[in-house]
Short mmCIF file of C-alpha atoms in Angstrom, two decimals:
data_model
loop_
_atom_site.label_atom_id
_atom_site.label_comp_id
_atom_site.label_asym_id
_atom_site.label_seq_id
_atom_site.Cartn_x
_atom_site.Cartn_y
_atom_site.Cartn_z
CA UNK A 1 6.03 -18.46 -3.20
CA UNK A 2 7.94 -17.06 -6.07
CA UNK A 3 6.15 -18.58 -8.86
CA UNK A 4 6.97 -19.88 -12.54
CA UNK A 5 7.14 -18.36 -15.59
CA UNK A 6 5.25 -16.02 -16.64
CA UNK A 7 2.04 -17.97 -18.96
CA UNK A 8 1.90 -16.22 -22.28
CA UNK A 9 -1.98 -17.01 -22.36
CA UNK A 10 -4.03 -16.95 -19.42
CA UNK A 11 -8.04 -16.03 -18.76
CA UNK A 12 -9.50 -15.76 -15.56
CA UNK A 13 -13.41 -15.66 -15.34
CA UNK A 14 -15.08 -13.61 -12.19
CA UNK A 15 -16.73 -10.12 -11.39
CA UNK A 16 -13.99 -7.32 -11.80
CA UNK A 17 -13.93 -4.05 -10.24
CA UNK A 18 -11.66 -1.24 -10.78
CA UNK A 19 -12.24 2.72 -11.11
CA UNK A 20 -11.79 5.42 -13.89
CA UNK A 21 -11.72 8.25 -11.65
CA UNK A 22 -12.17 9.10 -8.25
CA UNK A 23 -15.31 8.49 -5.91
CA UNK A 24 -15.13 11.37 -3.84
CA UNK A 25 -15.48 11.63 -0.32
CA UNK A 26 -18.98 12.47 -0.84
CA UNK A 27 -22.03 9.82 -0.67
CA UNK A 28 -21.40 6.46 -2.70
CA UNK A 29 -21.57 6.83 -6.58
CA UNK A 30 -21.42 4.98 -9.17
CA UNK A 31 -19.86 7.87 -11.14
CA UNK A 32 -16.19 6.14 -11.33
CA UNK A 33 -16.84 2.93 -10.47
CA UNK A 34 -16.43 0.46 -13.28
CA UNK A 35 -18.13 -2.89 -12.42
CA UNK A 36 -18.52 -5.65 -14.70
CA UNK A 37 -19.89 -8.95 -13.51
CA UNK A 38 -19.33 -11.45 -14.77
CA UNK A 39 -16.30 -11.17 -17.45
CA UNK A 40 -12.92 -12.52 -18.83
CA UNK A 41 -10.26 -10.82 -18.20
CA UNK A 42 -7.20 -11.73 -20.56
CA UNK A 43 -3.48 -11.41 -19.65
CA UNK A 44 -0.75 -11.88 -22.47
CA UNK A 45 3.04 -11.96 -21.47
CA UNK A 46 2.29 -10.19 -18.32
CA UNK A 47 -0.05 -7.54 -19.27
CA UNK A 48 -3.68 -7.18 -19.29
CA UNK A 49 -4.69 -7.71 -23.03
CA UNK A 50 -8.28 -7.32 -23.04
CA UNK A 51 -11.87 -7.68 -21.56
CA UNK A 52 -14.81 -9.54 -22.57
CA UNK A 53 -18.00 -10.59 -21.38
CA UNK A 54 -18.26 -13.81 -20.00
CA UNK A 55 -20.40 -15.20 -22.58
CA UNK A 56 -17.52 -14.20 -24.74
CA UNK A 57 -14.90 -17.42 -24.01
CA UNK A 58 -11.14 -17.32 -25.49
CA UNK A 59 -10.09 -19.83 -28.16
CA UNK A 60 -8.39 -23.11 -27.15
CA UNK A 61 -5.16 -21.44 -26.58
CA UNK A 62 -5.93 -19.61 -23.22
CA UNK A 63 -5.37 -21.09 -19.88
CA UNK A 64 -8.55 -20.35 -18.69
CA UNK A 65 -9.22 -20.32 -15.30
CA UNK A 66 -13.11 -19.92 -13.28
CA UNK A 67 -13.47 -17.89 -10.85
CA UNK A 68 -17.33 -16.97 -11.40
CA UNK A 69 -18.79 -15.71 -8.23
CA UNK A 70 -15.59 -14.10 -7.21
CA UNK A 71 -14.13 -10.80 -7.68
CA UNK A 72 -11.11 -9.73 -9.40
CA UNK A 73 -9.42 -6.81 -8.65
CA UNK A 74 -6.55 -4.81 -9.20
CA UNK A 75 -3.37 -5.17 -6.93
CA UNK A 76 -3.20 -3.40 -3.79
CA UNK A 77 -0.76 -0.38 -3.46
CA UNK A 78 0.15 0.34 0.20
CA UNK A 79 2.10 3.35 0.03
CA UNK A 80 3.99 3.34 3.99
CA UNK A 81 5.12 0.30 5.20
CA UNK A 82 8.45 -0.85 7.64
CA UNK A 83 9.33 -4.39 6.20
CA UNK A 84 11.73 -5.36 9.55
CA UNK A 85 8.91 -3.95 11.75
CA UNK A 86 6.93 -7.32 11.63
CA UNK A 87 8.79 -8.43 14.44
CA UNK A 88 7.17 -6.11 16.64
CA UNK A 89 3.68 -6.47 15.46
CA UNK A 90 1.47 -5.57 18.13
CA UNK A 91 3.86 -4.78 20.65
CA UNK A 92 1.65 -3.36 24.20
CA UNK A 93 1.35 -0.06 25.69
CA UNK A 94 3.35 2.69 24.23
CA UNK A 95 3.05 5.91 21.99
CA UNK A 96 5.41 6.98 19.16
CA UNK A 97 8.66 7.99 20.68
CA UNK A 98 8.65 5.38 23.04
CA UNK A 99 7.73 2.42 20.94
CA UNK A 100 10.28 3.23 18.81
CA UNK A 101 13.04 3.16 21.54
CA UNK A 102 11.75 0.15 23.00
CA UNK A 103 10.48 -2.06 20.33
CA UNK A 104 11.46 -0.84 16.96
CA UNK A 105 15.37 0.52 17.12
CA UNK A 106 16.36 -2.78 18.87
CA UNK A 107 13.83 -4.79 15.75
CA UNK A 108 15.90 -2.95 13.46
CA UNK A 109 19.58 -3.02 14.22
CA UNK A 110 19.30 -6.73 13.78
CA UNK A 111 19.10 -5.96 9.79
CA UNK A 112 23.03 -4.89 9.95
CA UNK A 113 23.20 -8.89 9.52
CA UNK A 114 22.84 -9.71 5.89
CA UNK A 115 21.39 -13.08 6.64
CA UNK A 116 18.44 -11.63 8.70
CA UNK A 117 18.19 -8.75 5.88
CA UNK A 118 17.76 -11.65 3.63
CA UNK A 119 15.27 -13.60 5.06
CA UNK A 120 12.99 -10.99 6.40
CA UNK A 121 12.72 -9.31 3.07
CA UNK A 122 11.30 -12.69 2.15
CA UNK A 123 9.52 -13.25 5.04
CA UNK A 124 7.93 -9.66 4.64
CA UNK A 125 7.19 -9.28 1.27
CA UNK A 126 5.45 -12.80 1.07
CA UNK A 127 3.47 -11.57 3.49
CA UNK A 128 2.19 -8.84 1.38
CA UNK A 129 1.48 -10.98 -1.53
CA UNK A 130 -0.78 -13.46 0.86
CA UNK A 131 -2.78 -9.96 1.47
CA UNK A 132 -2.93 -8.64 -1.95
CA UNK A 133 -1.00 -6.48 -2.14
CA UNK A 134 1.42 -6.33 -5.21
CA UNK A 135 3.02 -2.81 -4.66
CA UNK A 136 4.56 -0.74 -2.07
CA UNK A 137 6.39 1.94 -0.95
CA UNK A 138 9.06 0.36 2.17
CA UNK A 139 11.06 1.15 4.68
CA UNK A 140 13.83 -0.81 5.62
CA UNK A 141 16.79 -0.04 7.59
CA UNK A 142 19.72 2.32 7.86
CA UNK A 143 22.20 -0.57 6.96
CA UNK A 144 22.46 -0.76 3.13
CA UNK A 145 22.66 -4.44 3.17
CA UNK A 146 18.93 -4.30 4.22
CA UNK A 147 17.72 -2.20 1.16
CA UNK A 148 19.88 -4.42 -0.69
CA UNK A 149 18.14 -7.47 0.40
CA UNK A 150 14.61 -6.15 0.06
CA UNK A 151 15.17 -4.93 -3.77
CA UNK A 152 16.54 -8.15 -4.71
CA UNK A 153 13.54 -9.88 -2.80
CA UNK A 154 11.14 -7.83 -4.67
CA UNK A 155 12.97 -8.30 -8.33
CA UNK A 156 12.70 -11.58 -7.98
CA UNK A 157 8.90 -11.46 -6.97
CA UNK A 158 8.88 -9.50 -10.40
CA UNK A 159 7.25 -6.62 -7.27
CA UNK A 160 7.00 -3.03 -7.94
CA UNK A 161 8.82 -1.84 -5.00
CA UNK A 162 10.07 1.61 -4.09
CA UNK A 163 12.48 1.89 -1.20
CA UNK A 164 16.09 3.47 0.20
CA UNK A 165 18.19 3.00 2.85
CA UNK A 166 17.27 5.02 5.85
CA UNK A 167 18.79 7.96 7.14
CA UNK A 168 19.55 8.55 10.76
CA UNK A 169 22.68 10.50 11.71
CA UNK A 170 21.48 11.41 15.55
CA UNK A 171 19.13 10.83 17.97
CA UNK A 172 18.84 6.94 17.33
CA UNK A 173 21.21 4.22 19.23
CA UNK A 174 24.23 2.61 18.64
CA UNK A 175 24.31 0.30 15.40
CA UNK A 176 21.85 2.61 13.73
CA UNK A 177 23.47 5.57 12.90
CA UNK A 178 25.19 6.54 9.88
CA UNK A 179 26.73 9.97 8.66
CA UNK A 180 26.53 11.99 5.96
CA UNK A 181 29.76 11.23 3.80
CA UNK A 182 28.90 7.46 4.40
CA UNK A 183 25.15 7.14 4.10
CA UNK A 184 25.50 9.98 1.04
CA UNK A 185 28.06 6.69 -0.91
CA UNK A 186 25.52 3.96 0.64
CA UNK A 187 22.47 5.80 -1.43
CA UNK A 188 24.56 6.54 -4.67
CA UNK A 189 25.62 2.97 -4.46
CA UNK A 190 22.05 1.61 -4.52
CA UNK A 191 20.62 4.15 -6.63
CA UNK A 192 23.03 3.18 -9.28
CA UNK A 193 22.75 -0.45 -8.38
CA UNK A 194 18.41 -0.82 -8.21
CA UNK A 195 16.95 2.36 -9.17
CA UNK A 196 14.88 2.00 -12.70
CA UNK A 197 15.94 -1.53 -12.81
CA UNK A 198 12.99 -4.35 -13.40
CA UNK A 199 10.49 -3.04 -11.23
CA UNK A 200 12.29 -0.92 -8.74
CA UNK A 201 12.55 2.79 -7.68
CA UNK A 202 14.62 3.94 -5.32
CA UNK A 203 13.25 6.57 -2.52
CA UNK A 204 15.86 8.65 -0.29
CA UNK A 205 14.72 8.39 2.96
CA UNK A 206 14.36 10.09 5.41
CA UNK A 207 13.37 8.64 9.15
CA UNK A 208 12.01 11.50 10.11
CA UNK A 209 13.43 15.02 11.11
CA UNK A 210 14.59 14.52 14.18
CA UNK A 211 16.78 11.64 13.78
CA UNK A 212 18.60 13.48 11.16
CA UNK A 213 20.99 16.53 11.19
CA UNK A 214 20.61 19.92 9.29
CA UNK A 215 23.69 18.26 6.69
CA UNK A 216 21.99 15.07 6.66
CA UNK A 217 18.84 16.64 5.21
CA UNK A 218 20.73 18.83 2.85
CA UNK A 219 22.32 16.22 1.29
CA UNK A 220 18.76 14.11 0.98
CA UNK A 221 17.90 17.03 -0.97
CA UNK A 222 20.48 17.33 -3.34
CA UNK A 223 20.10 13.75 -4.26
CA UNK A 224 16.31 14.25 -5.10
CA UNK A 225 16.85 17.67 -6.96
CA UNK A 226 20.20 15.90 -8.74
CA UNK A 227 18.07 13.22 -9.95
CA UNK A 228 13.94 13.97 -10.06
CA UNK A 229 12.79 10.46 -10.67
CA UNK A 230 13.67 9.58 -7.03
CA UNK A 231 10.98 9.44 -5.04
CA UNK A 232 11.28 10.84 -1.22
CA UNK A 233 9.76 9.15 1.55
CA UNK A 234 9.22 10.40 5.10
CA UNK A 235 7.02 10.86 8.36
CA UNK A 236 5.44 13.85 9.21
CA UNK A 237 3.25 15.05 12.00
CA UNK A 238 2.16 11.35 13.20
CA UNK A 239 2.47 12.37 17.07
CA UNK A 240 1.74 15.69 19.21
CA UNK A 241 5.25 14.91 20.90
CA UNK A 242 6.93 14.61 18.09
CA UNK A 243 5.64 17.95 16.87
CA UNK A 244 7.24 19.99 19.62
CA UNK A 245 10.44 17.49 19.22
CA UNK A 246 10.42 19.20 16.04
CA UNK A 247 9.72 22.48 17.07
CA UNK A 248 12.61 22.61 19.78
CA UNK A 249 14.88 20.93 17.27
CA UNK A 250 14.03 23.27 13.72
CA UNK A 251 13.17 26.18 15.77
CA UNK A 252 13.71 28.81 12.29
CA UNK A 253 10.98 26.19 9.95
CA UNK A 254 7.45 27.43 10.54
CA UNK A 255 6.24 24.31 10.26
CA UNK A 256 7.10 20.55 11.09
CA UNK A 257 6.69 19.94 6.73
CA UNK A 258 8.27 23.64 6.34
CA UNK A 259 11.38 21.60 7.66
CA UNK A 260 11.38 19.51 4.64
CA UNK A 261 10.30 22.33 2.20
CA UNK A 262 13.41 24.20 3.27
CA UNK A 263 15.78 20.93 2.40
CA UNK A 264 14.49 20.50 -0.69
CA UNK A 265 12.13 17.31 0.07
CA UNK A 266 9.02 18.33 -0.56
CA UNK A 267 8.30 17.80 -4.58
CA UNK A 268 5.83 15.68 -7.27
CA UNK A 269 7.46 11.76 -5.75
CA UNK A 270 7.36 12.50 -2.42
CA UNK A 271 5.17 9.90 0.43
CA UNK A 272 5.08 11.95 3.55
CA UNK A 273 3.56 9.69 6.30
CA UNK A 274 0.51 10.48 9.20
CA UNK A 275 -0.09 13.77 8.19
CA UNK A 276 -2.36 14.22 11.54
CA UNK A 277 -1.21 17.23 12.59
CA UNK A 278 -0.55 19.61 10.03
CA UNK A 279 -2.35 23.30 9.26
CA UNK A 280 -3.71 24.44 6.13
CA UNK A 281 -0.69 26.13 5.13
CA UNK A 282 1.19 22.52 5.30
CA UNK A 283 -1.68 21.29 3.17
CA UNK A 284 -1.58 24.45 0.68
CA UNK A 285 1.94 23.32 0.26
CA UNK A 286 1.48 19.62 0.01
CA UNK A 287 -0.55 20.59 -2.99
CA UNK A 288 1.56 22.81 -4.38
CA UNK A 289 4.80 19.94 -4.63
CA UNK A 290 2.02 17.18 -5.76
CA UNK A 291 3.26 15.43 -2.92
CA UNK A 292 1.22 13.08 -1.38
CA UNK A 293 0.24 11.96 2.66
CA UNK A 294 0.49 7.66 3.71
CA UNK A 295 -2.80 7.58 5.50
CA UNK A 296 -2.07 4.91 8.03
CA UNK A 297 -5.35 4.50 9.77
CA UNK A 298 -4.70 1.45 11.74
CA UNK A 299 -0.96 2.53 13.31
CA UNK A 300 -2.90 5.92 14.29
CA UNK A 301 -5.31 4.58 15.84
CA UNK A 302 -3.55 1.55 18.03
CA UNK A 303 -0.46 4.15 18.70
CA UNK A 304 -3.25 6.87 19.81
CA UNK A 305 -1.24 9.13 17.65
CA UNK A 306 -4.59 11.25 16.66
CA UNK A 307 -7.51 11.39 13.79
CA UNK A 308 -6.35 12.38 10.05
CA UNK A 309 -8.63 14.84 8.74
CA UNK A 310 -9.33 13.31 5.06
CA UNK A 311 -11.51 16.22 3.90
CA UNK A 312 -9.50 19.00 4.91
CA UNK A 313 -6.88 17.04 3.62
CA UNK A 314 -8.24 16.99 0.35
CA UNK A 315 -10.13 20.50 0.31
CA UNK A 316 -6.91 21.34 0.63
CA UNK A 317 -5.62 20.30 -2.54
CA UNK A 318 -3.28 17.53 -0.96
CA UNK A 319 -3.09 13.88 -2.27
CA UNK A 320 -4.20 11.09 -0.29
CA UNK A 321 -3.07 7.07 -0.90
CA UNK A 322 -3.40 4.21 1.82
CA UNK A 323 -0.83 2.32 4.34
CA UNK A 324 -0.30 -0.35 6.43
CA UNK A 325 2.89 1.30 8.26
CA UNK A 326 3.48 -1.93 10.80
CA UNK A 327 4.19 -2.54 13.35
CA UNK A 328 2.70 0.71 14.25
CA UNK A 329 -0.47 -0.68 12.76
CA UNK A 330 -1.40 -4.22 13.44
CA UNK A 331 -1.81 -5.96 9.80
CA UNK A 332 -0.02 -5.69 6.16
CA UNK A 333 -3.64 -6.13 5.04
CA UNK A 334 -5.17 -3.08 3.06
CA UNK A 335 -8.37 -4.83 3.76
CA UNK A 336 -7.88 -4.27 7.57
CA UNK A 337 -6.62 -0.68 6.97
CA UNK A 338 -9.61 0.61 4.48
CA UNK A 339 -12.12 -0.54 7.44
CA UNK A 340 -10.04 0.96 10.18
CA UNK A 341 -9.63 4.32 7.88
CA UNK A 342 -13.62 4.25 8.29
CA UNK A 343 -13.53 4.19 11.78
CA UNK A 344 -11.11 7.29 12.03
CA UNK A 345 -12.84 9.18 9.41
CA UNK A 346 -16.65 8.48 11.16
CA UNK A 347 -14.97 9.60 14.67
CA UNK A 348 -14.22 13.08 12.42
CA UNK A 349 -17.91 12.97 11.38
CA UNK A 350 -17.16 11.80 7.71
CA UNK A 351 -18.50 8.50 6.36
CA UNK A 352 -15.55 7.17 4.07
CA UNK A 353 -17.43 5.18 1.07
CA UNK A 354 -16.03 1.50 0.04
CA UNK A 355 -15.50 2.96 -3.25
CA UNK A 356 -13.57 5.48 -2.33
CA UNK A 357 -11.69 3.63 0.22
CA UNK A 358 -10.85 0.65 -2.38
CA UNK A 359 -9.83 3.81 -4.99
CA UNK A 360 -7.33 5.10 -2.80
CA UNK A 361 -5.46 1.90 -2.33
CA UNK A 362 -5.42 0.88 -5.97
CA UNK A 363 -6.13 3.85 -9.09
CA UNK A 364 -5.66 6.41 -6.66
CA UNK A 365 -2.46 5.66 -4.93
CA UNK A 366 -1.30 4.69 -8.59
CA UNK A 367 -1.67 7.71 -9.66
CA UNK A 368 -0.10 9.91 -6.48
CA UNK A 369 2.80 7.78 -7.22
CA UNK A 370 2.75 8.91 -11.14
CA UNK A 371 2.47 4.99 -11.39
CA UNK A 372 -1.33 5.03 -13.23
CA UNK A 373 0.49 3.39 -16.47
CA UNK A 374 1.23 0.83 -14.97
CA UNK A 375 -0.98 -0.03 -12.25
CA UNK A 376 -3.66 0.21 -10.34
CA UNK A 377 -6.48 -0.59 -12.76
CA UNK A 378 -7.70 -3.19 -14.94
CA UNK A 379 -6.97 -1.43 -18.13
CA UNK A 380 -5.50 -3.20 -21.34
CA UNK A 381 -1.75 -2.49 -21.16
CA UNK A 382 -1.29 -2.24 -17.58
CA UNK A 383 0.64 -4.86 -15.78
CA UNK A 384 -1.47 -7.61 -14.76
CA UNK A 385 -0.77 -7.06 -10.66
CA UNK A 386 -4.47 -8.18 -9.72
CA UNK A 387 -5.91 -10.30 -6.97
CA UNK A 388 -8.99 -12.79 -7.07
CA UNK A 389 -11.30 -12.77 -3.91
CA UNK A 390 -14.08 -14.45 -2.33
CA UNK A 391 -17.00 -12.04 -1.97
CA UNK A 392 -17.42 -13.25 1.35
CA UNK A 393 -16.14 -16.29 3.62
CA UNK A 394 -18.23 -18.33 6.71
CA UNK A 395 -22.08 -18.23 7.07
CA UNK A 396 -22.14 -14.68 8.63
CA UNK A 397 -20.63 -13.36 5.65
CA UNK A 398 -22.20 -14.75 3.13
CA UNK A 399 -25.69 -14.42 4.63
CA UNK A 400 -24.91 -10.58 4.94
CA UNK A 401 -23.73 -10.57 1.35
CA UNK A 402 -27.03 -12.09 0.48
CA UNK A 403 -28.87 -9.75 1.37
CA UNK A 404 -26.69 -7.10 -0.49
CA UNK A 405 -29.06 -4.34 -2.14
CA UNK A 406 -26.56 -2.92 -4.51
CA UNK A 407 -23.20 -3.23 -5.18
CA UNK A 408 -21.76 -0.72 -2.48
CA UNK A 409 -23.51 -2.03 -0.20
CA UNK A 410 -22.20 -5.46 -1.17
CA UNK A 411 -18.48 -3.90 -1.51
CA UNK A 412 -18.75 -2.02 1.98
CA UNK A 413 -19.64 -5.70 3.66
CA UNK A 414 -16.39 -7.34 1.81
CA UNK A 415 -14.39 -4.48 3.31
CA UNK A 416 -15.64 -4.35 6.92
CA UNK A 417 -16.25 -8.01 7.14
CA UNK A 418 -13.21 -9.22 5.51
CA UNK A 419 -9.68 -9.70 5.52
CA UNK A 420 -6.67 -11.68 3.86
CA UNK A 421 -8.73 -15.16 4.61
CA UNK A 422 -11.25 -13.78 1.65
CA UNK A 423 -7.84 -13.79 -0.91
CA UNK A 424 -7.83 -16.78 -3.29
CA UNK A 425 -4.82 -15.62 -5.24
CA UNK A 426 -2.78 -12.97 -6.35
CA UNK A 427 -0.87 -12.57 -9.67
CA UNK A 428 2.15 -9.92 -10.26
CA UNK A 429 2.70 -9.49 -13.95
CA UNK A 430 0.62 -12.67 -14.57
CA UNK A 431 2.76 -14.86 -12.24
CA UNK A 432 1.07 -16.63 -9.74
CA UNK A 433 2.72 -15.02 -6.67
CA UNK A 434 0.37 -16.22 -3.97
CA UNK A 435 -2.79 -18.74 -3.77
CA UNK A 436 -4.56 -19.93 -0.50
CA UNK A 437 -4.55 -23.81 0.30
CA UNK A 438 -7.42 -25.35 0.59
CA UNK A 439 -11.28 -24.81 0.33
CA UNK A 440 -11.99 -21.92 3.08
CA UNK A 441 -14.73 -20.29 1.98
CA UNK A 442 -16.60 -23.47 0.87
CA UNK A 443 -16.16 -22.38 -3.21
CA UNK A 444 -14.12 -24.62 -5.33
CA UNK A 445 -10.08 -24.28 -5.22
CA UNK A 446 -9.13 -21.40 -7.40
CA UNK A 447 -8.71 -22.74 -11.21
CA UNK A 448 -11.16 -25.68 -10.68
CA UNK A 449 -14.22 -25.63 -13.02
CA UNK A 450 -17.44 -24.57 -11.97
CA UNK A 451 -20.61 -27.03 -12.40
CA UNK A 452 -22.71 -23.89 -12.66
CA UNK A 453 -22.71 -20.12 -12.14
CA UNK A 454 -23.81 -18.82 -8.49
CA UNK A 455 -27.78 -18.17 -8.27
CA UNK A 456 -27.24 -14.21 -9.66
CA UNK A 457 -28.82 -13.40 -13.24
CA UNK A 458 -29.15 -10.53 -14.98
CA UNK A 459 -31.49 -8.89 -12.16
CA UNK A 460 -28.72 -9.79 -9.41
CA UNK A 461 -26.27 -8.15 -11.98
CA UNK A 462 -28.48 -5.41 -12.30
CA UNK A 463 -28.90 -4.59 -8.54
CA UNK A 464 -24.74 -4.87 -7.81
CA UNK A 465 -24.48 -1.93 -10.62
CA UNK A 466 -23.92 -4.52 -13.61
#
């Protein structure tokens, strides 16, 4: 749903959770973690105006809505993500090069039509809303008329969106190839059409090295070092295949990233994805561009592409955010993808905290993006991109939040246990952009008065971290 106008007033009662800084990789702390049960949170003309405790209500002219026993937090940022790929969501039996010949190319070259562009953007970014997430970073096609589609899609959603057309000048089929004079016009085009406009960014991008020539990559790099607010987006190292694809086909980079480096891609806005199999060299360099890696947990794992390693990752100096990726993964839910980043990370022997898990995907990848103005928290002045969520949903759930002894181990429950059935709503720049029919979870419809608080008082506050 698109939504109405923006209300100049609006209060929404619930628990809300953001961070001030990051968790760590280490054992859960409370360190960064701001929780406040309990509390208003006010939005004026789009923005988040203020907070106050709940005992604290606005005057008469505030919407208010009641969301006690829920939590509020801020908008999910999934930073790798294929918008045409959801029509080969969990497609059988394949690793990377091959499920890209036989289920993505032929998904993709459907997008030349601007009709289908038009109505998957839709289709797809809808989709994200209904899973909270209010940001992302997107692939689309290598027709223009599909990034064209998608940032008008998102402007209307009032998203913040960062995309490009996609470059492929060999080593992909008919009807999705381009060249360099042409697909060089196609990205000026855009650029001058979307980028810094409403909400949008563009991103010159890049399918990944082998599907583009030497020139092709040489002009990718001009455009970013022409114009640094670009952002760059890319795959990197997903596949142990692809690797010596790479290898055979760069055969002067020392690395597969050194082949980016030497183009001119690797700098402050660029989202490589995978990351899986890169050295500490790669990682010494990620850090030195402030470029960040797409950790896309769930497409690693169902592709069998291999196990990121987080920590050297990060003892490396290299920035980590969150992603979906699809249909290489198997939901556009950042729910899904923070529990199945657990799983990888406890196969490499580290336990990956709620808190820091729920960091990455909203302060954290904010602020990889150089996007921590403007979202990613609950701070006063920051857009108000924020979701509303049950705590839990069905009897299993809420018997195991129950029994909850402190608020990571209540958080770490929503996150393994959960998924988009747990969203109530989710606002982008105080719209209404999304809010689940019904009664699921057996709590009142979202904006209906409560009779009474849930059965937690100040000792319940106390043991969540309140």
């Amino acid at each position: 749903m698109s939504g109405g106008q923006p209300i100049p007033r609006r209060a929404l009662r619930a628990d809300l959770l953001d961070f001030t800084g990051d968790p760590g990789l280490g054992a859960p702390s409370l360190g960064a973690v701001r929780h406040r049960p309990d509390h208003w949170l006010l939005i004026e003309h789009g923005r988040i105006a203020a907070v106050r405790p709940g005992a604290q209500a606005p005057g008469p002219d505030w919407l208010c809505e009641d969301h006690r026993g829920r939590l509020i937090l801020p908008g999910f940022i999934d930073t790798h993500v294929h918008s045409p790929q959801l029509d080969v969501i969990g497609s059988y039996g394949t690793e990377l090069l091959d499920w890209l010949e036989t289920y993505t190319f032929p998904a993709e070259r459907r997008y030349a039509d601007a009709g289908v562009a038009e109505q998957g953007a839709a289709v797809f970014l809808d989709a994200l809303l209904a899973r909270g997430t209010t940001a992302a970073v997107v692939f689309p096609t290598v027709h223009k008329v599909s990034a064209d589609r998608l940032f008008a899609a998102a402007e209307q959603r009032g998203m913040r969106v960062i995309a490009g057309k996609v470059l492929m000048d060999r080593n992909a089929p008919d009807g999705l190839r381009d060249d360099v004079a042409g697909a060089e016009r196609d990205c000026l085009d855009l650029i001058a059409r979307w980028h810094g406009k409403a909400r949008l960014a563009y991103a010159v991008t890049v399918r990944f090295a082998p599907t583009s020539t030497p020139a092709q990559l040489a002009m990718a790099g001009a455009l970013c070092s022409a114009d640094p607010t670009l952002y760059m987006q890319t795959h990197v190292a997903e596949n142990r295949a692809e690797v010596q694809w790479v290898r055979e086909l760069f055969p002067d980079a020392r690395s597969y990233l050194d082949v980016y480096a030497r183009a001119g891609l690797l700098h402050p806005r660029s989202v490589l994805a995978h990351g899986i199999w890169l050295d500490d060299e790669d990682r010494a360099a990620l850090r030195d561009a402030g470029a960040q890696i797409a950790h896309s947990p769930s497409s690693n794992l169902f592709l069998g592409s291999g196990l990121f390693r987080w920590r050297d990752a990060e003892a490396g100096g290299a920035a980590v955010s969150l992603a979906s990726d699809v249909g290489g993964g198997t939901s556009l839910s950042m729910q899904r993808t923070m529990a199945d980043a657990y799983r990888v990370q406890a196969l490499r022997g580290v336990r990956l905290s709620a808190f820091k898990a729920l960091h990455t995907a909203t302060l954290g990848a904010a602020q990889a993006l150089k996007l921590d103005h403007e979202i990613g928290s609950l701070e006063p002045g920051r857009m108000a991109d924020l979701t509303v969520w049950d705590w839990a949903s069905g009897p299993v759930a809420r018997a195991r939040d129950a029994l909850a002894r402190d608020l990571h181990e209540r958080l770490f429950a929503w996150m393994m246990l959960g998924d988009e059935r747990y969203l109530v709503t989710t606002l982008v720049a105080g719209r209404t952009q999304y809010m689940r029919r019904g009664n699921d979870s057996g709590a009142p419809p979202p904006g209906r008065p409560k009779t009474a608080a849930p059965p937690r008082g100040a000792d319940a506050a106390r043991r969540h971290g309140g």
